[in-house]
Amino acid sequence: NAAGVVALTRHLDWAERVARELALGDPARAAATDAAIARWRRLLASASEAVLDTATQKNVHLLLTTSDLCRALVGSHCICCKSGKDRTSMAVTLEQTRALAATLAVVDEKRVCKLLRRHGVRRVNLLANTDQDKYAFNAVQVSSLPRV
């Protein structure tokens, strides 16, 4: 995770230089650029803090913050596990829920996330990858899953 923060920092530095160059001579665009860069820096600082937080081994805040930062930089991210089912499905349904909340003002995000995980299209992916439509978490993994 620390190496990822370093890579994000380098990319953000590059994006900031490009954004400032594009805004030269346009006060309105420069102000919007300054606001965007400030948001990028806040997200990066939050991600850095999450990486340094050793109290929790699974830090959902890190996933959320870095995905927000990648999206703000007009980038993309991916989360994969060996067979493309358990962690991938959990991450995808979380991102789907966040997108619904942001674009459609979904109120009960936890319930939507649970419904997507129980009945959503990721179950079809599980079936295609494993011939089962159930997630394969053992008791230890379930106990370490973050609360949504």
N, CA, C and O of each residue as an XYZ file, in Angstrom:
592
protein
N       0.813     -1.204      0.000
C       0.000      0.000      0.000
C       0.851      1.261      0.000
O       0.485      2.258     -0.623
N       1.979      1.227      0.690
C       2.851      2.403      0.731
C       3.393      2.711     -0.664
O       3.491      3.876     -1.049
N       3.743      1.674     -1.417
C       4.235      1.886     -2.780
C       3.131      2.477     -3.658
O       3.402      3.294     -4.538
N       1.910      2.069     -3.419
C       0.786      2.620     -4.169
C       0.587      4.102     -3.893
O       0.283      4.871     -4.805
N       0.756      4.505     -2.638
C       0.638      5.917     -2.282
C       1.745      6.725     -2.959
O       1.513      7.844     -3.418
N       2.948      6.154     -3.019
C       4.054      6.833     -3.704
C       3.715      7.014     -5.180
O       3.926      8.091     -5.738
N       3.191      5.971     -5.812
C       2.810      6.059     -7.226
C       1.697      7.083     -7.426
O       1.739      7.869     -8.372
N       0.705      7.076     -6.542
C      -0.379      8.062     -6.642
C       0.156      9.482     -6.464
O      -0.296     10.404     -7.142
N       1.103      9.657     -5.569
C       1.697     10.974     -5.342
C       2.388     11.472     -6.607
O       2.219     12.626     -7.000
N       3.164     10.597     -7.239
C       3.842     10.986     -8.490
C       2.820     11.357     -9.559
O       2.979     12.358    -10.257
N       1.771     10.546     -9.683
C       0.751     10.826    -10.692
C       0.023     12.130    -10.380
O      -0.262     12.921    -11.279
N      -0.272     12.346     -9.114
C      -0.955     13.574     -8.724
C      -0.076     14.793     -8.995
O      -0.576     15.822     -9.450
N       1.218     14.693     -8.723
C       2.130     15.806     -9.015
C       2.111     16.139    -10.506
O       2.072     17.307    -10.891
N       2.141     15.096    -11.341
C       2.087     15.290    -12.795
C       0.751     15.919    -13.201
O       0.721     16.869    -13.982
N      -0.348     15.387    -12.668
C      -1.672     15.905    -13.007
C      -1.824     17.364    -12.578
O      -2.456     18.161    -13.272
N      -1.242     17.704    -11.433
C      -1.304     19.090    -10.965
C      -0.560     20.016    -11.926
O      -1.065     21.085    -12.270
N       0.630     19.615    -12.361
C       1.384     20.443    -13.316
C       0.602     20.646    -14.610
O       0.523     21.763    -15.121
N       0.031     19.577    -15.134
C      -0.741     19.671    -16.380
C      -1.972     20.550    -16.180
O      -2.265     21.407    -17.014
N      -2.688     20.344    -15.089
C      -3.903     21.125    -14.828
C      -3.578     22.615    -14.710
O      -4.304     23.458    -15.237
N      -2.494     22.928    -14.024
C      -2.107     24.349    -13.873
C      -1.697     24.956    -15.219
O      -2.017     26.112    -15.495
N      -1.001     24.198    -16.049
C      -0.627     24.695    -17.378
C      -1.862     24.975    -18.227
O      -1.929     25.979    -18.937
N      -2.836     24.075    -18.144
C      -4.064     24.254    -18.918
C      -4.889     25.442    -18.440
O      -5.673     26.002    -19.206
N      -4.719     25.827    -17.191
C      -5.508     26.916    -16.618
C      -4.839     28.280    -16.758
O      -5.435     29.296    -16.398
N      -3.628     28.319    -17.266
C      -2.918     29.597    -17.402
C      -3.728     30.592    -18.235
O      -4.244     30.258    -19.302
N      -3.827     31.817    -17.725
C      -4.503     32.879    -18.465
C      -6.017     32.877    -18.354
O      -6.673     33.743    -18.932
N      -6.587     31.930    -17.628
C      -8.042     31.858    -17.473
C      -8.360     31.822    -15.976
O      -8.320     30.758    -15.358
N      -8.682     33.005    -15.383
C      -8.894     33.075    -13.936
C      -9.982     32.130    -13.411
O      -9.839     31.555    -12.332
N     -11.057     31.973    -14.170
C     -12.134     31.088    -13.717
C     -11.655     29.634    -13.704
O     -11.916     28.886    -12.762
N     -10.960     29.263    -14.758
C     -10.449     27.892    -14.831
C      -9.362     27.666    -13.770
O      -9.269     26.579    -13.199
N      -8.556     28.676    -13.512
C      -7.511     28.573    -12.496
C      -8.127     28.347    -11.113
O      -7.617     27.549    -10.327
N      -9.222     29.051    -10.820
C      -9.883     28.872     -9.522
C     -10.458     27.458     -9.392
O     -10.337     26.826     -8.343
N     -11.079     26.973    -10.460
C     -11.628     25.613    -10.438
C     -10.508     24.583    -10.306
O     -10.655     23.571     -9.620
N      -9.395     24.856    -10.968
C      -8.233     23.962    -10.891
C      -7.689     23.926     -9.475
O      -7.375     22.854     -8.958
N      -7.573     25.093     -8.841
C      -7.096     25.152     -7.462
C      -7.990     24.337     -6.528
O      -7.499     23.626     -5.651
N      -9.308     24.446     -6.725
C     -10.249     23.695     -5.890
C     -10.093     22.193     -6.127
O     -10.116     21.411     -5.177
N      -9.937     21.787     -7.381
C      -9.767     20.369     -7.695
C      -8.472     19.830     -7.092
O      -8.450     18.741     -6.518
N      -7.406     20.596     -7.225
C      -6.107     20.162     -6.690
C      -6.167     20.052     -5.164
O      -5.592     19.129     -4.588
N      -6.843     20.965     -4.525
C      -6.994     20.900     -3.061
C      -7.731     19.614     -2.670
O      -7.360     18.959     -1.696
N      -8.767     19.256     -3.423
C      -9.505     18.016     -3.158
C      -8.596     16.807     -3.373
O      -8.591     15.878     -2.566
N      -7.825     16.822     -4.469
C      -6.899     15.721     -4.727
C      -5.935     15.550     -3.566
O      -5.690     14.433     -3.113
N      -5.390     16.661     -3.087
C      -4.408     16.613     -1.987
C      -5.040     16.094     -0.691
O      -4.411     15.345      0.057
N      -6.297     16.500     -0.432
C      -6.989     15.997      0.767
C      -7.186     14.479      0.675
O      -6.973     13.759      1.651
N      -7.589     14.006     -0.495
C      -7.795     12.569     -0.688
C      -6.476     11.805     -0.540
O      -6.437     10.736      0.069
N      -5.409     12.356     -1.097
C      -4.102     11.705     -0.977
C      -3.651     11.665      0.482
O      -3.125     10.651      0.940
N      -3.850     12.746      1.204
C      -3.482     12.777      2.622
C      -4.288     11.741      3.406
O      -3.754     11.069      4.289
N      -5.557     11.618      3.084
C      -6.403     10.645      3.750
C      -5.942      9.210      3.443
O      -5.930      8.351      4.324
N      -5.566      8.969      2.186
C      -5.052      7.644      1.812
C      -3.746      7.352      2.542
O      -3.531      6.236      3.017
N      -2.889      8.339      2.631
C      -1.609      8.164      3.330
C      -1.836      7.832      4.798
O      -1.156      6.967      5.351
N      -2.779      8.508      5.428
C      -3.105      8.227      6.825
C      -3.635      6.807      6.983
O      -3.305      6.116      7.947
N      -4.460      6.378      6.030
C      -5.019      5.023      6.099
C      -3.923      3.971      5.968
O      -3.977      2.929      6.621
N      -2.933      4.241      5.129
C      -1.813      3.305      4.977
C      -1.012      3.213      6.267
O      -0.562      2.134      6.651
N      -0.836      4.345      6.933
C      -0.062      4.370      8.178
C      -0.825      3.786      9.366
O      -0.225      3.435     10.382
N      -2.158      3.683      9.235
C      -2.991      3.155     10.319
C      -2.798      1.647     10.412
O      -3.377      0.891      9.631
N      -1.999      1.223     11.349
C      -1.720     -0.206     11.508
C      -2.696     -0.882     12.464
O      -2.601     -2.087     12.700
N      -3.624     -0.120     13.009
C      -4.581     -0.695     13.959
C      -5.537     -1.659     13.262
O      -5.984     -2.636     13.863
N      -5.851     -1.384     11.990
C      -6.754     -2.252     11.251
C      -6.030     -2.838     10.051
O      -5.411     -2.117      9.269
N      -6.114     -4.149      9.917
C      -5.443     -4.809      8.805
C      -6.220     -4.594      7.508
O      -5.616     -4.413      6.450
N      -7.539     -4.612      7.576
C      -8.385     -4.391      6.408
C      -8.984     -3.003      6.539
O      -9.901     -2.799      7.335
N      -8.491     -2.063      5.786
C      -8.942     -0.694      5.921
C      -9.779     -0.314      4.707
O      -9.242      0.028      3.654
N     -11.098     -0.377      4.863
C     -12.005     -0.039      3.772
C     -11.845      1.422      3.389
O     -12.017      1.791      2.227
N     -11.513      2.253      4.370
C     -11.322      3.676      4.097
C     -10.253      3.881      3.024
O     -10.378      4.778      2.190
N      -9.215      3.065      3.039
C      -8.165      3.161      2.031
C      -8.713      2.852      0.645
O      -8.396      3.556     -0.315
N      -9.526      1.817      0.527
C     -10.136      1.484     -0.765
C     -11.024      2.618     -1.263
O     -10.968      3.001     -2.432
N     -11.837      3.145     -0.366
C     -12.766      4.205     -0.752
C     -12.022      5.469     -1.159
O     -12.346      6.085     -2.175
N     -11.035      5.852     -0.376
C     -10.293      7.087     -0.641
C      -9.504      6.993     -1.945
O      -9.525      7.915     -2.761
N      -8.813      5.876     -2.132
C      -8.021      5.758     -3.360
C      -8.900      5.635     -4.594
O      -8.524      6.117     -5.663
N     -10.054      5.006     -4.473
C     -10.949      4.949     -5.633
C     -11.507      6.343     -5.934
O     -11.669      6.706     -7.099
N     -11.800      7.121     -4.892
C     -12.252      8.507     -5.101
C     -11.156      9.339     -5.765
O     -11.429     10.135     -6.664
N      -9.921      9.150     -5.316
C      -8.809      9.904     -5.891
C      -8.593      9.526     -7.357
O      -8.418     10.399     -8.206
N      -8.607      8.242     -7.647
C      -8.456      7.816     -9.048
C      -9.567      8.391     -9.915
O      -9.316      8.850    -11.029
N     -10.787      8.366     -9.407
C     -11.921      8.910    -10.164
C     -11.771     10.418    -10.347
O     -12.065     10.941    -11.422
N     -11.315     11.123     -9.310
C     -11.132     12.577     -9.402
C     -10.052     12.935    -10.419
O     -10.105     13.991    -11.049
N      -9.072     12.043    -10.573
C      -8.004     12.268    -11.552
C      -8.365     11.709    -12.934
O      -7.515     11.624    -13.821
N      -9.634     11.331    -13.103
C     -10.150     10.756    -14.347
C      -9.352      9.496    -14.703
O      -8.992      9.262    -15.857
N      -9.092      8.698    -13.665
C      -8.384      7.447    -13.847
C      -9.302      6.294    -13.524
O     -10.513      6.463    -13.379
N      -8.719      5.133    -13.413
C      -9.500      3.958    -13.054
C      -8.689      3.116    -12.077
O      -7.485      3.314    -11.911
N      -9.359      2.194    -11.448
C      -8.692      1.288    -10.532
C      -9.346     -0.072    -10.657
O     -10.450     -0.200    -11.187
N      -8.663     -1.074    -10.169
C      -9.266     -2.406    -10.160
C      -8.869     -3.119     -8.872
O      -7.810     -2.872     -8.297
N      -9.742     -3.993     -8.451
C      -9.480     -4.822     -7.281
C      -9.761     -6.243     -7.716
O     -10.865     -6.553     -8.164
N      -8.788     -7.095     -7.589
C      -8.939     -8.470     -8.061
C      -8.556     -9.463     -6.979
O      -7.748     -9.172     -6.097
N      -9.143    -10.616     -7.066
C      -8.709    -11.740     -6.258
C      -8.488    -12.903     -7.213
O      -8.761    -12.791     -8.408
N      -8.003    -13.998     -6.700
C      -7.540    -15.096     -7.536
C      -8.573    -15.548     -8.579
O      -8.232    -15.709     -9.751
N      -9.801    -15.750     -8.174
C     -10.788    -16.267     -9.119
C     -11.816    -15.227     -9.551
O     -12.759    -15.551    -10.273
N     -11.644    -13.990     -9.118
C     -12.589    -12.945     -9.520
C     -13.942    -13.090     -8.879
O     -14.962    -12.787     -9.499
N     -13.969    -13.548     -7.645
C     -15.270    -13.723     -7.022
C     -15.392    -12.992     -5.694
O     -16.067    -11.965     -5.636
N     -14.774    -13.473     -4.634
C     -15.066    -12.974     -3.302
C     -14.718    -11.505     -3.094
O     -15.612    -10.661     -3.044
N     -13.430    -11.188     -2.975
C     -13.046     -9.793     -2.732
C     -13.452     -8.892     -3.887
O     -13.871     -7.753     -3.683
N     -13.327     -9.406     -5.083
C     -13.710     -8.616     -6.251
C     -15.196     -8.286     -6.188
O     -15.594     -7.142     -6.409
N     -15.998     -9.269     -5.892
C     -17.448     -9.045     -5.811
C     -17.805     -8.077     -4.703
O     -18.677     -7.225     -4.871
N     -17.133     -8.207     -3.570
C     -17.410     -7.304     -2.458
C     -17.039     -5.870     -2.841
O     -17.780     -4.933     -2.546
N     -15.896     -5.705     -3.495
C     -15.460     -4.366     -3.900
C     -16.372     -3.782     -4.966
O     -16.712     -2.600     -4.918
N     -16.765     -4.598     -5.920
C     -17.621     -4.110     -7.004
C     -18.984     -3.689     -6.467
O     -19.497     -2.636     -6.846
N     -19.568     -4.485     -5.601
C     -20.878     -4.111     -5.068
C     -20.782     -2.860     -4.201
O     -21.712     -2.054     -4.171
N     -19.669     -2.691     -3.499
C     -19.476     -1.461     -2.724
C     -19.394     -0.254     -3.664
O     -20.017      0.776     -3.410
N     -18.629     -0.384     -4.743
C     -18.518      0.710     -5.715
C     -19.863      0.990     -6.397
O     -20.217      2.148     -6.621
N     -20.601     -0.056     -6.722
C     -21.924      0.135     -7.331
C     -22.844      0.899     -6.383
O     -23.573      1.797     -6.802
N     -22.805      0.538     -5.115
C     -23.634      1.212     -4.121
C     -23.243      2.681     -4.006
O     -24.110      3.553     -3.944
N     -21.955      2.953     -3.978
C     -21.491      4.340     -3.879
C     -21.924      5.143     -5.109
O     -22.303      6.308     -4.988
N     -21.867      4.529     -6.279
C     -22.289      5.221     -7.501
C     -23.787      5.516     -7.458
O     -24.219      6.605     -7.839
N     -24.571      4.555     -6.999
C     -26.010      4.786     -6.876
C     -26.310      5.906     -5.885
O     -27.180      6.744     -6.125
N     -25.589      5.913     -4.776
C     -25.802      6.952     -3.770
C     -25.441      8.328     -4.324
O     -26.125      9.313     -4.046
N     -24.373      8.392     -5.101
C     -23.908      9.675     -5.637
C     -24.804     10.192     -6.760
O     -25.042     11.396     -6.855
N     -25.301      9.295     -7.608
C     -26.057      9.752     -8.784
C     -27.565      9.725     -8.594
O     -28.281     10.524     -9.197
N     -28.053      8.814     -7.761
C     -29.503      8.688     -7.597
C     -29.987      9.001     -6.187
O     -31.156      8.785     -5.865
N     -29.098      9.505     -5.357
C     -29.423      9.882     -3.979
C     -30.042      8.728     -3.190
O     -31.007      8.925     -2.451
N     -29.491      7.534     -3.346
C     -29.932      6.382     -2.565
C     -29.701      6.687     -1.096
O     -28.637      7.176     -0.716
N     -30.694      6.399     -0.275
C     -30.622      6.766      1.131
C     -30.016      5.664      1.984
O     -29.072      5.921      2.731
N     -30.521      4.467      1.897
C     -30.080      3.367      2.753
C     -28.992      2.568      2.041
O     -29.251      1.494      1.497
N     -27.774      3.102      2.050
C     -26.671      2.491      1.305
C     -26.341      1.086      1.798
O     -26.049      0.202      0.993
N     -26.383      0.873      3.098
C     -26.054     -0.448      3.631
C     -27.021     -1.505      3.105
O     -26.615     -2.605      2.731
N     -28.281     -1.162      3.082
C     -29.292     -2.116      2.603
C     -29.102     -2.389      1.122
O     -29.186     -3.538      0.689
N     -28.847     -1.351      0.342
C     -28.630     -1.522     -1.094
C     -27.422     -2.416     -1.337
O     -27.463     -3.305     -2.187
N     -26.358     -2.183     -0.596
C     -25.146     -2.985     -0.751
C     -25.436     -4.456     -0.432
O     -25.007     -5.349     -1.163
N     -26.153     -4.700      0.645
C     -26.498     -6.084      1.001
C     -27.360     -6.730     -0.073
O     -27.167     -7.900     -0.402
N     -28.308     -5.979     -0.622
C     -29.171     -6.517     -1.685
C     -28.363     -6.829     -2.942
O     -28.566     -7.867     -3.573
N     -27.454     -5.939     -3.302
C     -26.616     -6.202     -4.470
C     -25.762     -7.444     -4.259
O     -25.569     -8.236     -5.181
N     -25.257     -7.611     -3.058
C     -24.423     -8.777     -2.783
C     -25.233    -10.070     -2.757
O     -24.726    -11.140     -3.094
N     -26.475     -9.961     -2.360
C     -27.315    -11.151     -2.282
C     -27.941    -11.505     -3.630
O     -28.075    -12.682     -3.962
N     -28.328    -10.476     -4.418
C     -29.100    -10.742     -5.638
C     -28.491    -10.132     -6.897
O     -29.064    -10.273     -7.977
N     -27.359     -9.465     -6.788
C     -26.806     -8.718     -7.920
C     -26.119     -9.577     -8.965
O     -26.043    -10.799     -8.834
N     -25.623     -8.925     -9.994
C     -25.021     -9.609    -11.127
C     -23.698    -10.284    -10.782
O     -23.261    -11.167    -11.520
N     -23.051     -9.901     -9.693
C     -21.800    -10.553     -9.320
C     -22.033    -12.031     -9.004
O     -21.111    -12.839     -9.118
N     -23.232    -12.383     -8.616
C     -23.552    -13.789     -8.364
C     -23.444    -14.595     -9.656
O     -23.039    -15.758     -9.625
N     -23.798    -13.997    -10.781
C     -23.649    -14.659    -12.079
C     -22.164    -14.883    -12.371
O     -21.786    -15.931    -12.895
N     -21.326    -13.907    -12.034
C     -19.884    -14.039    -12.204
C     -19.343    -15.191    -11.350
O     -18.501    -15.963    -11.807
N     -19.823    -15.300    -10.128
C     -19.421    -16.411     -9.265
C     -19.759    -17.746     -9.913
O     -18.942    -18.666     -9.936
N     -20.953    -17.834    -10.428
C     -21.399    -19.074    -11.057
C     -20.515    -19.414    -12.256
O     -20.143    -20.572    -12.445
N     -20.183    -18.420    -13.055
C     -19.338    -18.658    -14.228
C     -17.929    -19.083    -13.826
O     -17.326    -19.920    -14.497
N     -17.403    -18.526    -12.754
C     -16.024    -18.812    -12.345
C     -15.875    -20.078    -11.509
O     -14.839    -20.740    -11.563
N     -16.903    -20.416    -10.740
C     -16.733    -21.495     -9.760
C     -17.814    -22.566     -9.820
O     -17.753    -23.533     -9.061
N     -18.783    -22.426    -10.685
C     -19.932    -23.330    -10.759
C     -20.781    -23.302     -9.495
O     -21.567    -24.218     -9.253
N     -20.624    -22.252     -8.686
C     -21.450    -22.036     -7.508
C     -21.827    -20.570     -7.457
O     -21.052    -19.711     -7.879
N     -23.004    -20.281     -6.946
C     -23.399    -18.876     -6.852
C     -23.301    -18.371     -5.418
O     -24.091    -17.527     -4.996
N     -22.330    -18.891     -4.671
C     -22.132    -18.479     -3.283
C     -20.704    -18.018     -3.103
O     -19.779    -18.558     -3.709
N     -20.537    -17.012     -2.262
C     -19.198    -16.556     -1.921
C     -18.520    -17.616     -1.068
O     -19.191    -18.334     -0.327
N     -17.214    -17.720     -1.160
C     -16.478    -18.789     -0.477
C     -15.634    -18.258      0.679
O     -14.428    -18.502      0.722
N     -16.238    -17.552      1.594
C     -15.510    -17.058      2.757
C     -15.581    -18.090      3.876
O     -16.640    -18.664      4.132
N     -14.464    -18.321      4.536
C     -14.492    -19.181      5.718
C     -14.771    -18.306      6.940
O     -14.873    -17.084      6.826
N     -14.892    -18.934      8.101
C     -15.273    -18.201      9.314
C     -14.265    -17.122      9.686
O     -14.645    -16.037     10.126
N     -12.984    -17.417      9.510
C     -11.952    -16.433      9.841
C     -12.045    -15.221      8.895
O     -11.938    -14.075      9.331
N     -12.244    -15.492      7.610
C     -12.375    -14.393      6.646
C     -13.616    -13.557      6.939
O     -13.570    -12.329      6.866
N     -14.704    -14.207      7.264
C     -15.939    -13.470      7.566
C     -15.728    -12.562      8.764
O     -16.220    -11.434      8.780
N     -15.007    -13.037      9.763
C     -14.789    -12.207     10.950
C     -13.905    -11.001     10.660
O     -13.960    -10.007     11.385
N     -13.089    -11.075      9.606
C     -12.212     -9.950      9.288
C     -12.787     -9.016      8.228
O     -12.178     -7.998      7.899
N     -13.943     -9.355      7.699
C     -14.562     -8.458      6.703
C     -14.968     -7.142      7.355
O     -15.494     -7.135      8.468
N     -14.729     -6.042      6.675
C     -15.137     -4.756      7.246
C     -16.643     -4.606      7.218
O     -17.328     -5.144      6.348
N     -17.128     -3.881      8.165
C     -18.557     -3.578      8.203
C     -18.843     -2.471      7.193
O     -18.093     -1.497      7.113
N     -19.901     -2.609      6.436
C     -20.248     -1.591      5.431
C     -21.236     -0.638      6.022
O     -21.666      0.300      5.351
